[in-house]
CSV table of C-alpha atoms in Angstrom, one decimal:
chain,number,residue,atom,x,y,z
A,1211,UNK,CA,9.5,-6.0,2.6
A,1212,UNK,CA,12.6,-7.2,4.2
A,1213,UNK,CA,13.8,-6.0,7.7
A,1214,UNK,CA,17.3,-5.9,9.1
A,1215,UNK,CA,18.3,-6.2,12.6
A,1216,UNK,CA,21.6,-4.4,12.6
A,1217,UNK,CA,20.0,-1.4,11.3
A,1218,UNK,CA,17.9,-1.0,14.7
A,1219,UNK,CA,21.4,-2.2,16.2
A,1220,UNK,CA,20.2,-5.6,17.1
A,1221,UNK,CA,22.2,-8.6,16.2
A,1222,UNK,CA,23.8,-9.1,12.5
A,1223,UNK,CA,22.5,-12.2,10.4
A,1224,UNK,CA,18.7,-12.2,11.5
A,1225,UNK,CA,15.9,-10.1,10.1
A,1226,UNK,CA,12.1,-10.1,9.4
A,1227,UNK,CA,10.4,-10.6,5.9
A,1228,UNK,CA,6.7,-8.9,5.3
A,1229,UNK,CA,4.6,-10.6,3.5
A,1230,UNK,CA,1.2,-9.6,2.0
A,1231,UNK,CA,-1.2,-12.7,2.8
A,1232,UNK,CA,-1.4,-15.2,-0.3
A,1233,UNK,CA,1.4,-14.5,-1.9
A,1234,UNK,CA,3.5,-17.5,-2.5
A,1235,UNK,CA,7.3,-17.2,-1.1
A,1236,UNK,CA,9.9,-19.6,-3.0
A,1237,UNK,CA,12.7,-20.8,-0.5
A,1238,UNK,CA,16.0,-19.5,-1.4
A,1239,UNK,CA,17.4,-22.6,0.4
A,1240,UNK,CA,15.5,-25.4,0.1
A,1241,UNK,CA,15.3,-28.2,3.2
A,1242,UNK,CA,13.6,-29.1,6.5
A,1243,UNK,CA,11.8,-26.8,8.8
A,1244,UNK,CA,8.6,-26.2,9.8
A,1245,UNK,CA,7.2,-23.4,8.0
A,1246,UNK,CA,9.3,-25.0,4.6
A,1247,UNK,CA,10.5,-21.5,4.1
A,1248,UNK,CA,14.3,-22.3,5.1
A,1249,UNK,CA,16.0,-25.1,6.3
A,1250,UNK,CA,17.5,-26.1,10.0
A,1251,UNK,CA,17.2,-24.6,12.9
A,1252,UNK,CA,15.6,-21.4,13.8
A,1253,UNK,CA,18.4,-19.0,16.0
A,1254,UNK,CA,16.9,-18.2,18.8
A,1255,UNK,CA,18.7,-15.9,21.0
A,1256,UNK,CA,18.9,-13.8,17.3
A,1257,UNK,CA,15.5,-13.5,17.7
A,1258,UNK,CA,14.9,-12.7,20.7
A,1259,UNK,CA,17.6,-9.9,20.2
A,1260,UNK,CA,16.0,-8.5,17.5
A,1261,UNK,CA,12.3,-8.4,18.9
A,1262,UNK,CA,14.2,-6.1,21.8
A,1263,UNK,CA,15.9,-4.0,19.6
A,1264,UNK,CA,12.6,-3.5,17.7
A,1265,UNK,CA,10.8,-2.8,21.1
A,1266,UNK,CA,13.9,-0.5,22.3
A,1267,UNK,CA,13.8,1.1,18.7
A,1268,UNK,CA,9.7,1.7,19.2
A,1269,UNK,CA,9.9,3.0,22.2
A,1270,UNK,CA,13.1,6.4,21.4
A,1271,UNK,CA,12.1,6.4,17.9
A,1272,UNK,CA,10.0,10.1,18.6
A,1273,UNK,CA,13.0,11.4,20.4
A,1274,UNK,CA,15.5,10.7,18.7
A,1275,UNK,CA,13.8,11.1,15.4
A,1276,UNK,CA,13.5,15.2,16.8
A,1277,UNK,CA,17.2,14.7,17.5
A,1278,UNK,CA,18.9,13.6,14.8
A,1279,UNK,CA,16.9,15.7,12.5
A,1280,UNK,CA,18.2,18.5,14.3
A,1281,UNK,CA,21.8,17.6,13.1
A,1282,UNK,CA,21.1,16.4,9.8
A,1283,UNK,CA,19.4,19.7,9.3
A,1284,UNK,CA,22.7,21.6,10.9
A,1285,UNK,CA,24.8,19.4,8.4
A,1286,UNK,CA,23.3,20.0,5.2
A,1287,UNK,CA,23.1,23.8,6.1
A,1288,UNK,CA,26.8,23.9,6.6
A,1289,UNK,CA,27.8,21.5,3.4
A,1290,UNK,CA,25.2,24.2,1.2
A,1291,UNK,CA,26.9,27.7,2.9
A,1292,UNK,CA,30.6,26.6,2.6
A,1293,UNK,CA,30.9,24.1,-0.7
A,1294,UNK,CA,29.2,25.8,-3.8
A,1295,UNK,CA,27.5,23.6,-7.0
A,1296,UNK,CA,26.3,21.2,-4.4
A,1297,UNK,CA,22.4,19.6,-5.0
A,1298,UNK,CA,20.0,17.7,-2.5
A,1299,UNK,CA,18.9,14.3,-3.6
A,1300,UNK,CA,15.4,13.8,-2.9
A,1301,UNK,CA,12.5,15.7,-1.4
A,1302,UNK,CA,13.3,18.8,0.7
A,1303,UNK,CA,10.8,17.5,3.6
A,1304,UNK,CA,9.5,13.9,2.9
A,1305,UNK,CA,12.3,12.3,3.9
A,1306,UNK,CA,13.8,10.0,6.4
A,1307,UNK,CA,15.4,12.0,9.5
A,1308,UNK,CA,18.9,10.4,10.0
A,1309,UNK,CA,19.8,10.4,5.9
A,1310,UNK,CA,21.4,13.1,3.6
A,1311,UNK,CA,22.2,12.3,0.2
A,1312,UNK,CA,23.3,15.0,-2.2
A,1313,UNK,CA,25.7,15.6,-5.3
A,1314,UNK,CA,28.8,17.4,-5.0
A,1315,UNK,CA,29.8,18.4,-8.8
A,1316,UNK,CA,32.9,18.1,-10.9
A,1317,UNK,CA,34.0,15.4,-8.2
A,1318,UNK,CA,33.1,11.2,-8.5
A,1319,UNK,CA,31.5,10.2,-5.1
A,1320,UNK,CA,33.8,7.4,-5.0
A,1321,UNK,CA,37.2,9.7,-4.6
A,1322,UNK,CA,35.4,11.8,-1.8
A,1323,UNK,CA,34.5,8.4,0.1
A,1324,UNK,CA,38.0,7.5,0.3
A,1325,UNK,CA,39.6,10.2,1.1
A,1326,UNK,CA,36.7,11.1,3.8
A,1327,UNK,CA,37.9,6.9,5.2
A,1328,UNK,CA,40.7,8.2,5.2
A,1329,UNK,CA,39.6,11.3,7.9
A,1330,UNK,CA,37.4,8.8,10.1
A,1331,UNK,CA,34.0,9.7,8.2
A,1332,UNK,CA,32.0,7.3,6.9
A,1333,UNK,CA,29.5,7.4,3.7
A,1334,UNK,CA,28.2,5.4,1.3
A,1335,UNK,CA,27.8,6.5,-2.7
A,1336,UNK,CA,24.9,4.7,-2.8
A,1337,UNK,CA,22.0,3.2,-1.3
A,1338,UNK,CA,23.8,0.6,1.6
A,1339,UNK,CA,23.0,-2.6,0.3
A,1340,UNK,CA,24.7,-1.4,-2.9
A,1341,UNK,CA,27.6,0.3,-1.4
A,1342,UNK,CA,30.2,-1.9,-3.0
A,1343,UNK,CA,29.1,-1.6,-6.0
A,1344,UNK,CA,30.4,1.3,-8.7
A,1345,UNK,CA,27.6,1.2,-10.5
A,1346,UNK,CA,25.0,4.6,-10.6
A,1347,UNK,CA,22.5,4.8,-8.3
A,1348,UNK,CA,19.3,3.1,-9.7
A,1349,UNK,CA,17.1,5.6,-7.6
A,1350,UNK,CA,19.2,8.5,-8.7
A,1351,UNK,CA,18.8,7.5,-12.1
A,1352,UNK,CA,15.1,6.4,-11.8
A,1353,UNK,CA,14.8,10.2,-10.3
A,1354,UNK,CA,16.2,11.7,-14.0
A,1355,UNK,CA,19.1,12.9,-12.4
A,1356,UNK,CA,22.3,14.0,-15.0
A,1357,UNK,CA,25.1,11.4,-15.4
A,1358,UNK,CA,27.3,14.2,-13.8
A,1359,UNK,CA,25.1,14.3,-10.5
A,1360,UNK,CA,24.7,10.7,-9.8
A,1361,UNK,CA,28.3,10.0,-9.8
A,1362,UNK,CA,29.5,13.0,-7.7
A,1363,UNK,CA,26.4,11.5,-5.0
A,1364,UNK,CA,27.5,10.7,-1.7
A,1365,UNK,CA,25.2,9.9,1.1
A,1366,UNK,CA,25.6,10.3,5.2
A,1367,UNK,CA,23.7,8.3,7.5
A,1368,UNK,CA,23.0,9.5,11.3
A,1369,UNK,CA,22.5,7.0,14.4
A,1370,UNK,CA,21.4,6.5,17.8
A,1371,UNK,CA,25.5,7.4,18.1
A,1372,UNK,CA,26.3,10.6,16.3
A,1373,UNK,CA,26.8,13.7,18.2
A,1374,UNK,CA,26.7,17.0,17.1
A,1375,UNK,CA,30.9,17.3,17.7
A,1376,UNK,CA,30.7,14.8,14.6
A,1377,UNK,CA,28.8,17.0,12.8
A,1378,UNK,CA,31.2,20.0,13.0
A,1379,UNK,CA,33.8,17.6,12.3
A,1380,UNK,CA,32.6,16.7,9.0
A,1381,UNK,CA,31.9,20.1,8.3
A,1382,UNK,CA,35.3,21.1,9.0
A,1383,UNK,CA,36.8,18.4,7.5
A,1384,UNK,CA,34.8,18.6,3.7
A,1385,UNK,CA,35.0,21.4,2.2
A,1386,UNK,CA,39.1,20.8,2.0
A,1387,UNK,CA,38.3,18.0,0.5
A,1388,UNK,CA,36.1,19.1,-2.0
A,1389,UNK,CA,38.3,21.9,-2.6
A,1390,UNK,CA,41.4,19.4,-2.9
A,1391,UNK,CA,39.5,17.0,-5.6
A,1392,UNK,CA,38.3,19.6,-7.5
A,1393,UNK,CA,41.7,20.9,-8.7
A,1394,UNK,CA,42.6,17.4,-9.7
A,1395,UNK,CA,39.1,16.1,-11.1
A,1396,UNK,CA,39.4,15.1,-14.5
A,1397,UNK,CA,35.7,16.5,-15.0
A,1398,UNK,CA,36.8,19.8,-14.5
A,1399,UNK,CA,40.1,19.8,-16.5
A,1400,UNK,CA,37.8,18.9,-19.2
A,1401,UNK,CA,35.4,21.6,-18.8
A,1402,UNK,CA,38.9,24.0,-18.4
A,1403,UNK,CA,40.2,22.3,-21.8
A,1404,UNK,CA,36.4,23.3,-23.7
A,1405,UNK,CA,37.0,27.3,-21.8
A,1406,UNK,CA,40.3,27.3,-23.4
A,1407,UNK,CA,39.3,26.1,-26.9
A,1408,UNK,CA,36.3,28.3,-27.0
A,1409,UNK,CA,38.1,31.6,-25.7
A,1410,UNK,CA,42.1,31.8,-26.6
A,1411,UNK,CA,44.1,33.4,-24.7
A,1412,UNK,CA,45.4,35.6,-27.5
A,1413,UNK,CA,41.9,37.3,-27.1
A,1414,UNK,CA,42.4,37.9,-23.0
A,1415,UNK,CA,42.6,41.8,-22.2
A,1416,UNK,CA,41.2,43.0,-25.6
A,1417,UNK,CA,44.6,42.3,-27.3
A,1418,UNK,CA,44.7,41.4,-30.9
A,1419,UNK,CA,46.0,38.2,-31.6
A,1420,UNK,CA,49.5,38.2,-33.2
A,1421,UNK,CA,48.6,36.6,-36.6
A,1422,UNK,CA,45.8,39.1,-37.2
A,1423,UNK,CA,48.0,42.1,-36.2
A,1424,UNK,CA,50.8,40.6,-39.2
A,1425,UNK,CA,47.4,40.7,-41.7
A,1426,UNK,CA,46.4,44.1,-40.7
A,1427,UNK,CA,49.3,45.6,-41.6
A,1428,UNK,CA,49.9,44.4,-44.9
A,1429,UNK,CA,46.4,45.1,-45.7
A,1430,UNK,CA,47.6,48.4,-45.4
């Protein structure tokens, strides 16, 4: 099990690894060193840094735990009461405080991330190490989710810096969105073309259609 620093917001490009006893570990980089795990120097002040922010992290992590649950819970209340045919990712209660992942429908999470950049508000549509990429959610899909849910999945982290004035700003701020993309989505243009097909509009209001009226009357 691997361990970043930035994400307890101690210094980028150090981390820790976990590693059950007797398993062998093949070098990625292969070189001096002592423990012939990785070659040159070890960085130092890295970590140092990082022990701190582990023992700083340690030390809030009850408090702020309470805290940010507090408005991750306000935040997916507000998404669920103002944007309909939206589902929760994941277990209702066994789940990390600070995350909220859930599927917005007939929208792809990748057009509400950028125009949510383009706002100030920051999420990924995936898990963070894969945020780049375009490709589903392995977790998602490893969950059974539909096609249609993984790609409308978008997912908000919370930190040691979010304040509950960003929380109403996102809440103010999606549904608009949502709203916006939706008219435009090619998802639900296509689900508009199948209502069409299946119900024409000669039928609408209990009206005849005109080419059956024509056979009618010269039946008789």
């Amino acid at each position: 099990m691997t361990i970043s620093s930035h994400k307890l917001y101690g210094p980028k490009g150090i981390g820790g690894l976990y590693a059950r006893r007797g398993v062998n570990i093949t070098p990625i980089i292969y070189g001096g060193g002592a423990r012939q795990l990785h070659p040159g120097t070890q960085n130092v002040a890295s970590i140092a840094g990082f022990g701190e922010a582990v023992h700083l992290a340690q030390k809030n992590r009850k408090a702020e735990s309470v805290r940010i649950k507090k408005l991750r819970d306000k935040l997916e209340k507000g998404i669920f009461k103002t944007i309909p045919k939206v589902v929760l990712n994941g277990h209702p209660v066994k789940r990390l405080p600070n995350s909220l992942n859930i599927s917005i429908l007939d929208i792809e999470g990748e057009a509400m991330l950028l125009h949510l950049d383009d706002k100030g508000i920051m999420v990924g549509t995936g898990s963070a190490c894969n945020s780049e990429s375009l490709e589903p959610s392995y977790v998602l899909t490893a969950l059974g989710n539909p096609y249609e849910y993984i790609h409308g999945s978008i997912r908000f982290t919370l930190g040691k810096y979010t304040k509950d004035s960003h929380v109403n700003y996102v809440l103010k701020t999606l549904p608009g969105i949502v709203s916006k993309l939706r008219r435009i989505s090619p998802i639900n243009l296509k689900l508009e073309r199948k209502e069409a097909i299946s119900q024409p509009k000669a039928f609408v209001g209990g009206q005849t259609p005109h080419f059956l009226r024509k056979r009618q009357h010269k039946n008789k």
